XYZ file of C-alpha atoms in Angstrom:
489
model
C 70.200 -1.669 57.095
C 68.967 -1.158 60.641
C 66.166 -3.692 60.156
C 67.028 -6.179 57.408
C 63.703 -7.982 57.847
C 61.585 -4.857 58.237
C 59.969 -5.185 54.830
C 58.619 -8.600 55.908
C 57.399 -7.467 59.322
C 55.650 -4.170 58.546
C 52.994 -3.221 56.028
C 52.965 0.058 54.144
C 51.125 2.765 56.086
C 50.420 6.430 55.415
C 48.862 9.153 57.567
C 45.103 9.178 57.863
C 43.248 11.862 55.959
C 40.724 14.160 57.541
C 37.173 12.982 56.824
C 35.827 14.106 53.462
C 32.829 15.865 55.022
C 35.220 17.952 57.117
C 37.999 18.731 54.671
C 35.791 19.929 51.799
C 34.668 22.788 54.038
C 38.133 24.376 54.134
C 41.402 24.709 52.234
C 43.776 23.318 54.842
C 46.007 20.334 54.116
C 44.146 17.067 54.417
C 46.585 14.725 56.190
C 46.677 14.107 59.937
C 49.960 13.861 61.909
C 51.915 10.625 61.569
C 53.345 9.108 64.787
C 57.123 8.783 64.912
C 56.980 5.127 65.907
C 54.954 4.428 62.763
C 57.432 6.397 60.681
C 60.286 4.351 62.130
C 58.490 1.181 61.039
C 58.056 2.580 57.532
C 61.758 3.439 57.350
C 62.543 -0.092 58.504
C 60.817 -1.438 55.372
C 63.662 -0.050 53.219
C 65.558 -3.117 52.059
C 69.279 -3.745 51.878
C 68.671 -4.186 48.171
C 72.222 -3.840 46.892
C 71.269 -1.714 43.901
C 68.936 1.039 45.182
C 66.990 1.758 41.999
C 65.063 4.491 43.809
C 68.097 6.716 43.132
C 67.463 6.485 39.405
C 63.733 6.986 39.859
C 64.343 10.290 41.663
C 65.256 13.230 39.384
C 67.237 14.707 42.279
C 69.169 11.518 42.934
C 68.138 11.527 46.600
C 70.176 9.091 48.720
C 67.005 7.442 49.951
C 68.244 4.260 51.685
C 70.715 6.303 53.738
C 68.169 8.598 55.326
C 65.683 5.757 55.753
C 68.314 3.903 57.745
C 69.052 6.980 59.855
C 65.367 7.386 60.720
C 65.149 3.766 61.814
C 68.102 4.436 64.126
C 66.535 7.692 65.430
C 69.418 9.668 63.940
C 67.234 12.503 62.671
C 69.964 15.086 62.241
C 72.033 12.708 60.116
C 68.944 11.930 58.054
C 68.389 15.649 57.518
C 71.987 16.231 56.416
C 71.694 13.378 53.909
C 68.394 14.699 52.572
C 69.580 18.289 52.130
C 72.616 17.157 50.148
C 70.377 16.636 47.116
C 67.088 18.450 47.764
C 66.717 22.177 48.447
C 63.038 21.994 49.378
C 61.927 18.649 50.839
C 58.919 20.428 52.346
C 57.644 20.956 48.779
C 58.469 17.572 47.263
C 57.273 15.777 50.402
C 53.823 17.206 49.759
C 53.598 17.460 45.963
C 55.842 14.909 44.280
C 54.123 11.889 42.651
C 57.101 9.887 43.955
C 58.650 8.218 40.904
C 61.214 6.915 43.419
C 58.514 4.718 44.943
C 57.629 3.163 41.597
C 61.346 2.387 41.179
C 61.666 0.933 44.708
C 62.958 -2.657 44.616
C 60.279 -3.678 47.101
C 57.663 -2.445 44.603
C 58.429 -5.381 42.314
C 55.914 -7.471 44.227
C 54.965 -5.512 47.372
C 53.769 -1.976 48.212
C 56.734 0.391 47.970
C 58.509 2.073 50.857
C 56.742 5.317 51.862
C 59.668 7.424 50.655
C 57.777 10.672 50.115
C 56.180 10.630 53.576
C 59.506 9.954 55.295
C 61.043 12.831 53.355
C 58.332 15.221 54.531
C 58.582 14.072 58.151
C 62.357 14.583 58.210
C 62.194 18.216 57.098
C 59.193 19.098 59.274
C 60.856 17.566 62.336
C 63.993 19.570 61.526
C 62.016 22.818 61.380
C 60.383 22.035 64.739
C 63.796 21.370 66.265
C 65.134 24.690 64.988
C 67.765 22.982 62.833
C 66.808 24.856 59.650
C 68.412 28.270 59.931
C 69.684 30.848 57.404
C 73.042 29.910 55.891
C 74.435 32.982 54.098
C 77.683 32.427 52.174
C 80.922 33.119 54.019
C 82.088 35.444 51.248
C 80.757 36.990 48.060
C 82.124 36.420 44.563
C 81.421 39.909 43.266
C 79.188 38.425 40.548
C 75.472 39.079 40.235
C 72.751 36.913 38.701
C 69.128 37.651 37.799
C 66.670 34.774 38.057
C 63.421 35.410 36.183
C 60.605 33.347 37.652
C 60.113 32.274 41.264
C 58.681 28.792 40.934
C 60.543 25.725 42.219
C 63.175 25.873 39.449
C 63.886 29.563 40.001
C 64.011 29.229 43.776
C 66.325 26.208 43.667
C 68.622 27.923 41.180
C 68.679 31.106 43.269
C 69.509 29.252 46.475
C 72.348 27.307 44.853
C 73.874 30.404 43.247
C 73.610 32.311 46.512
C 75.435 29.474 48.257
C 78.197 29.862 45.672
C 78.585 33.466 46.829
C 76.889 35.257 43.950
C 74.383 38.065 44.547
C 70.993 36.882 43.310
C 67.886 38.898 42.433
C 64.701 36.928 41.731
C 62.103 38.650 39.536
C 58.465 37.563 39.595
C 55.599 39.101 37.640
C 52.950 38.147 40.204
C 52.470 40.133 43.382
C 53.823 37.317 45.542
C 56.827 35.039 45.195
C 56.315 31.327 44.547
C 55.188 30.883 40.953
C 53.255 27.658 40.462
C 53.676 26.769 44.124
C 51.904 29.979 45.119
C 49.116 30.284 42.596
C 48.875 26.932 40.823
C 48.788 24.428 43.699
C 45.671 24.499 45.919
C 46.164 25.186 49.611
C 44.689 21.813 50.516
C 47.834 20.312 48.976
C 50.321 23.021 49.984
C 49.419 25.657 52.544
C 51.227 28.869 51.670
C 52.885 29.347 55.056
C 55.163 26.513 53.945
C 56.406 28.684 51.066
C 56.652 31.808 53.219
C 58.711 29.963 55.825
C 61.280 29.035 53.173
C 61.284 32.477 51.531
C 62.002 34.115 54.878
C 65.094 31.926 55.222
C 66.245 32.695 51.692
C 65.895 36.437 52.223
C 67.973 36.188 55.379
C 70.592 34.323 53.330
C 70.869 37.353 51.063
C 68.574 36.579 48.130
C 66.592 39.619 46.974
C 63.033 39.025 45.791
C 61.370 41.462 43.404
C 57.681 40.600 42.904
C 55.379 42.544 40.628
C 57.969 42.892 37.842
C 56.789 41.547 34.497
C 59.952 41.013 32.486
C 59.213 41.633 28.829
C 56.668 44.285 29.784
C 58.034 46.308 32.716
C 61.653 45.466 31.875
C 63.426 44.273 28.744
C 66.693 42.494 28.027
C 68.716 45.730 28.073
C 67.701 46.308 31.691
C 69.561 43.160 32.674
C 72.902 44.313 31.329
C 74.079 45.049 34.854
C 73.927 41.349 35.724
C 76.739 38.931 34.947
C 74.241 36.169 34.086
C 70.502 35.666 33.714
C 68.499 32.488 34.351
C 65.001 32.165 32.869
C 62.675 29.959 34.912
C 59.311 31.263 33.790
C 57.651 27.884 33.371
C 55.434 26.521 30.624
C 52.509 28.900 31.004
C 50.711 28.733 27.643
C 47.642 26.529 28.217
C 46.505 24.041 25.589
C 43.129 25.081 24.199
C 40.140 23.110 22.892
C 39.073 24.913 19.691
C 35.683 23.351 19.035
C 32.280 24.918 18.308
C 31.004 26.989 21.232
C 34.450 27.674 22.692
C 33.634 31.408 22.919
C 30.754 30.838 25.357
C 31.045 32.257 28.856
C 31.681 29.764 31.627
C 34.570 27.998 29.858
C 37.907 28.678 31.527
C 41.463 27.482 31.587
C 42.135 25.456 34.715
C 44.956 27.695 35.894
C 42.745 30.790 35.776
C 40.300 28.991 38.050
C 42.958 27.755 40.477
C 44.822 31.064 40.619
C 41.703 33.014 41.521
C 40.866 30.529 44.265
C 44.357 30.703 45.745
C 44.137 34.484 45.775
C 40.794 34.285 47.567
C 42.242 31.918 50.180
C 45.095 34.400 50.675
C 42.532 37.089 51.494
C 42.622 38.957 48.188
C 39.528 40.486 46.663
C 39.612 39.088 43.155
C 37.236 41.779 41.872
C 39.568 44.486 43.134
C 42.306 43.078 40.914
C 40.171 43.315 37.802
C 39.578 39.563 37.651
C 36.197 37.929 37.259
C 35.506 35.447 40.075
C 35.040 31.869 38.865
C 32.751 29.801 41.061
C 31.440 26.251 40.817
C 28.775 26.875 43.462
C 25.581 24.974 42.586
C 26.850 24.349 39.042
C 27.353 21.277 36.942
C 31.139 21.444 36.625
C 32.986 19.523 33.922
C 36.761 19.212 34.126
C 38.363 18.198 30.832
C 41.751 16.594 31.427
C 42.774 13.788 33.756
C 46.127 14.952 35.124
C 47.153 16.602 38.386
C 45.771 19.988 37.335
C 42.414 18.413 36.573
C 42.465 16.719 39.967
C 43.172 20.074 41.650
C 40.162 21.567 39.856
C 37.981 18.697 41.064
C 38.996 19.240 44.690
C 38.347 22.961 44.368
C 34.928 22.433 42.764
C 33.976 20.149 45.637
C 34.939 22.896 48.090
C 32.752 25.319 46.127
C 29.769 22.973 46.637
C 29.287 22.233 42.960
C 26.039 20.518 42.053
C 28.013 17.842 40.221
C 31.623 17.298 39.147
C 32.438 15.284 36.040
C 35.927 14.557 34.742
C 36.657 13.698 31.106
C 39.819 11.899 30.022
C 40.577 11.200 26.368
C 42.605 8.068 27.026
C 41.102 4.725 28.083
C 40.912 3.820 31.755
C 44.333 2.603 32.897
C 44.717 -0.740 34.654
C 45.057 -0.994 38.427
C 48.315 -2.910 38.107
C 51.526 -2.138 36.254
C 51.101 -2.731 32.484
C 53.283 -5.443 30.952
C 54.919 -2.996 28.552
C 56.009 -0.771 31.451
C 57.979 -3.178 33.656
C 59.637 -2.247 36.926
C 61.407 0.136 37.531
C 59.823 2.314 34.820
C 57.063 4.780 35.654
C 53.802 2.921 34.941
C 50.686 4.454 33.454
C 48.210 2.889 35.826
C 45.060 4.098 37.534
C 45.729 6.714 40.195
C 43.025 8.055 42.486
C 43.793 11.335 44.219
C 42.248 12.681 47.415
C 40.198 15.036 45.232
C 38.723 12.113 43.285
C 37.801 10.480 46.598
C 35.829 13.575 47.586
C 33.364 13.083 44.763
C 33.696 12.954 40.995
C 32.242 11.083 38.045
C 35.310 10.002 36.055
C 34.722 9.277 32.379
C 37.388 7.594 30.239
C 37.864 7.381 26.480
C 35.719 10.412 25.797
C 36.132 13.289 23.343
C 34.353 16.637 23.643
C 32.851 17.698 20.303
C 30.863 20.859 20.994
C 29.872 23.346 23.692
C 26.210 24.349 23.672
C 25.039 27.595 25.220
C 22.007 29.589 26.228
C 22.139 33.366 26.420
C 25.855 33.364 25.679
C 26.752 30.979 28.521
C 27.667 27.327 28.316
C 24.884 24.978 29.400
C 25.717 21.636 27.823
C 28.417 19.834 25.953
C 28.412 16.985 23.452
C 30.835 14.087 23.553
C 31.603 10.882 21.725
C 33.340 7.793 23.008
C 36.694 7.022 21.396
C 38.994 4.058 21.132
C 42.673 3.825 20.291
C 43.398 1.537 17.372
C 46.758 0.465 15.950
C 46.811 0.838 12.171
C 48.585 -1.417 9.708
C 51.607 0.907 9.751
C 51.939 0.519 13.528
C 50.518 3.959 14.272
C 47.963 4.522 17.013
C 44.836 6.302 15.829
C 41.858 7.713 17.709
C 38.549 6.498 16.315
C 35.102 7.618 17.350
C 32.750 4.889 18.477
C 29.613 4.899 16.273
C 26.324 5.943 17.904
C 28.071 7.103 21.088
C 27.059 10.794 21.006
C 26.080 11.994 24.477
C 24.907 15.261 26.016
C 26.053 16.474 29.436
C 24.864 19.379 31.610
C 27.699 21.888 32.038
C 27.389 25.311 33.680
C 31.163 25.499 34.229
C 33.850 23.919 32.040
C 37.496 23.858 33.118
C 40.153 23.036 30.531
C 43.001 21.119 32.174
C 44.681 19.945 28.992
C 48.274 20.762 29.848
C 50.589 23.462 28.578
C 52.356 23.975 25.272
C 55.434 25.857 26.510
C 56.698 29.281 27.612
C 55.132 32.475 26.315
C 57.028 33.321 23.120
C 56.237 37.050 23.021
C 57.632 38.320 26.346
C 60.866 37.070 27.914
C 61.727 34.766 25.019
C 61.256 37.512 22.445
C 63.112 40.196 24.403
C 66.193 38.033 24.862
C 65.959 36.675 21.301
C 66.071 33.035 22.395
C 65.927 30.017 20.116
C 63.206 27.457 20.774
C 63.316 23.730 20.180
C 60.828 21.748 18.105
C 58.474 21.498 21.075
C 58.414 25.265 21.591
C 60.574 25.203 24.720
C 63.686 27.312 25.283
C 66.645 25.609 23.647
C 69.812 25.229 25.719
C 73.126 23.428 25.605
C 74.187 20.800 28.139
C 75.184 23.548 30.586
C 71.680 25.050 30.381
C 72.852 28.110 28.428
C 70.468 29.410 25.790
C 71.339 30.790 22.352
C 72.063 34.142 24.060
C 75.486 34.153 25.797
C 75.199 34.424 29.573
C 71.469 33.682 29.515
C 70.421 30.310 30.930
C 67.112 28.508 31.348
C 65.762 25.776 33.640
C 62.526 24.106 34.616
C 59.352 23.855 32.550
C 60.404 26.718 30.263
C 63.273 24.489 29.114
C 61.976 20.905 29.389
C 58.225 21.473 29.025
C 55.567 20.891 31.667
C 56.804 18.457 34.263
C 57.011 17.685 37.987
C 58.063 19.900 40.893
C 60.932 17.511 41.598
C 62.196 17.928 38.021
C 61.966 21.713 38.381
C 64.152 21.652 41.488
C 66.613 19.324 39.764
C 66.781 21.588 36.726
C 67.323 24.664 38.895
C 70.231 22.977 40.648
C 71.787 21.826 37.379
C 71.440 25.268 35.798
C 73.067 26.859 38.843
C 76.083 24.643 38.318
C 76.266 25.787 34.698
C 75.981 29.457 35.668
C 78.613 29.112 38.388
C 81.001 27.471 35.921
C 80.327 30.239 33.394
C 81.066 32.934 35.971
C 84.090 31.415 37.700
C 85.529 28.774 35.363
C 84.569 25.880 37.629
C 81.889 24.981 40.141
C 81.787 23.129 43.413
C 77.994 23.110 43.453
C 76.645 19.551 43.520
C 75.006 18.089 40.453
C 72.390 15.383 40.301
C 73.403 12.352 42.339
C 71.161 9.818 40.644
C 70.272 8.592 37.206
C 67.277 9.090 34.982
C 64.990 6.220 34.061
C 63.754 6.673 30.484
C 60.035 6.529 29.847
C 58.755 3.734 27.610
């Protein structure tokens, strides 16, 4: 490595965030610029560890020590080339990934991990500023055509890889803009949409054809895709998990994604009313977000920007520890307490709590009832949820957002029209080459593996593209995942 002792000389540093009082007044990204000399120091912390376990922690198999070393040596172009070998969209992962690579970093055994995600983002943004990222259309075409259904990170990655292989690619998206979850599920304060548009402009110039506003399974059916040599379904896991308890039919209770999508449309300048959608506002309301994951965090940040009267977050599970649990040793992904920028902006986080009933007035939700719960291991070794006696509580709630995850792809549109088999979890079933039960029809991303991370979606899109290319030509030179996969325990 360029600085073998760097991890002993420099502490972990990240960019400063804009002050809370400032950033909650807008929807721009929250981080301030990071000086290059500081970034060089952070790259110098990457150890000559012999076995770079970060590779296995990254679903894309990013060659992390290599581009860290290049940054330390001021060899930015070499760092970029190394990064783009495994990652189609570092500008997305550098902003959105929870960085499982950092939890698997060897330095993280007893010190703060290398700032891998930040270095990744800085490499690609520097490359854009230098004009190094330009359209790269294929030198020749294969004569084969592929339809990609869904334009989230899996669909976009798959489309880019197949286009590089020389195939003609059409990407179909039911929303009015391309981007899927990146466009309408991620708040602008985490990913401003010009970042997506910048990449889409490049992809169009490379020859990919985008077709927004086409709802496959409604506007088109499987027969309409007979002109394509292959189809890849990347529609995501879009069926939200519900909370069927008394009072669920009251007004003011919404799925988290409905709330976030409407806000993203408003930020984009759309009139939500004009699209037949009811605006959802947390202004001056007691907002309760049920669910403690990333989607719940995004709802909290959005409620704060709406000037909610209060924001409360319920999580069923007990409060995680600050440090890595003993049963989740390095380099596994640990279930420990994580505090997002949205939590920092203001939120009452409640752990080990179960919502029992919504209470309304005039047809609208006004309160909810909860009980505290604990997780107990039974004599058979099973974990059971038990309600704590005398723990019933009442909470004011003018707006309730359900951020409870997703159960899988919609079974009555694309899945039904192509006659696809589902696995036991309700996801699209595929073989090891990502082909579904329908010949020539493939699937990747959340529609295949269930709800997951943006970095997994990109990885799945790349892997599926390799399978499609092999199906169409008999072999493929498209790269597959360079790293391993750490199992969860």
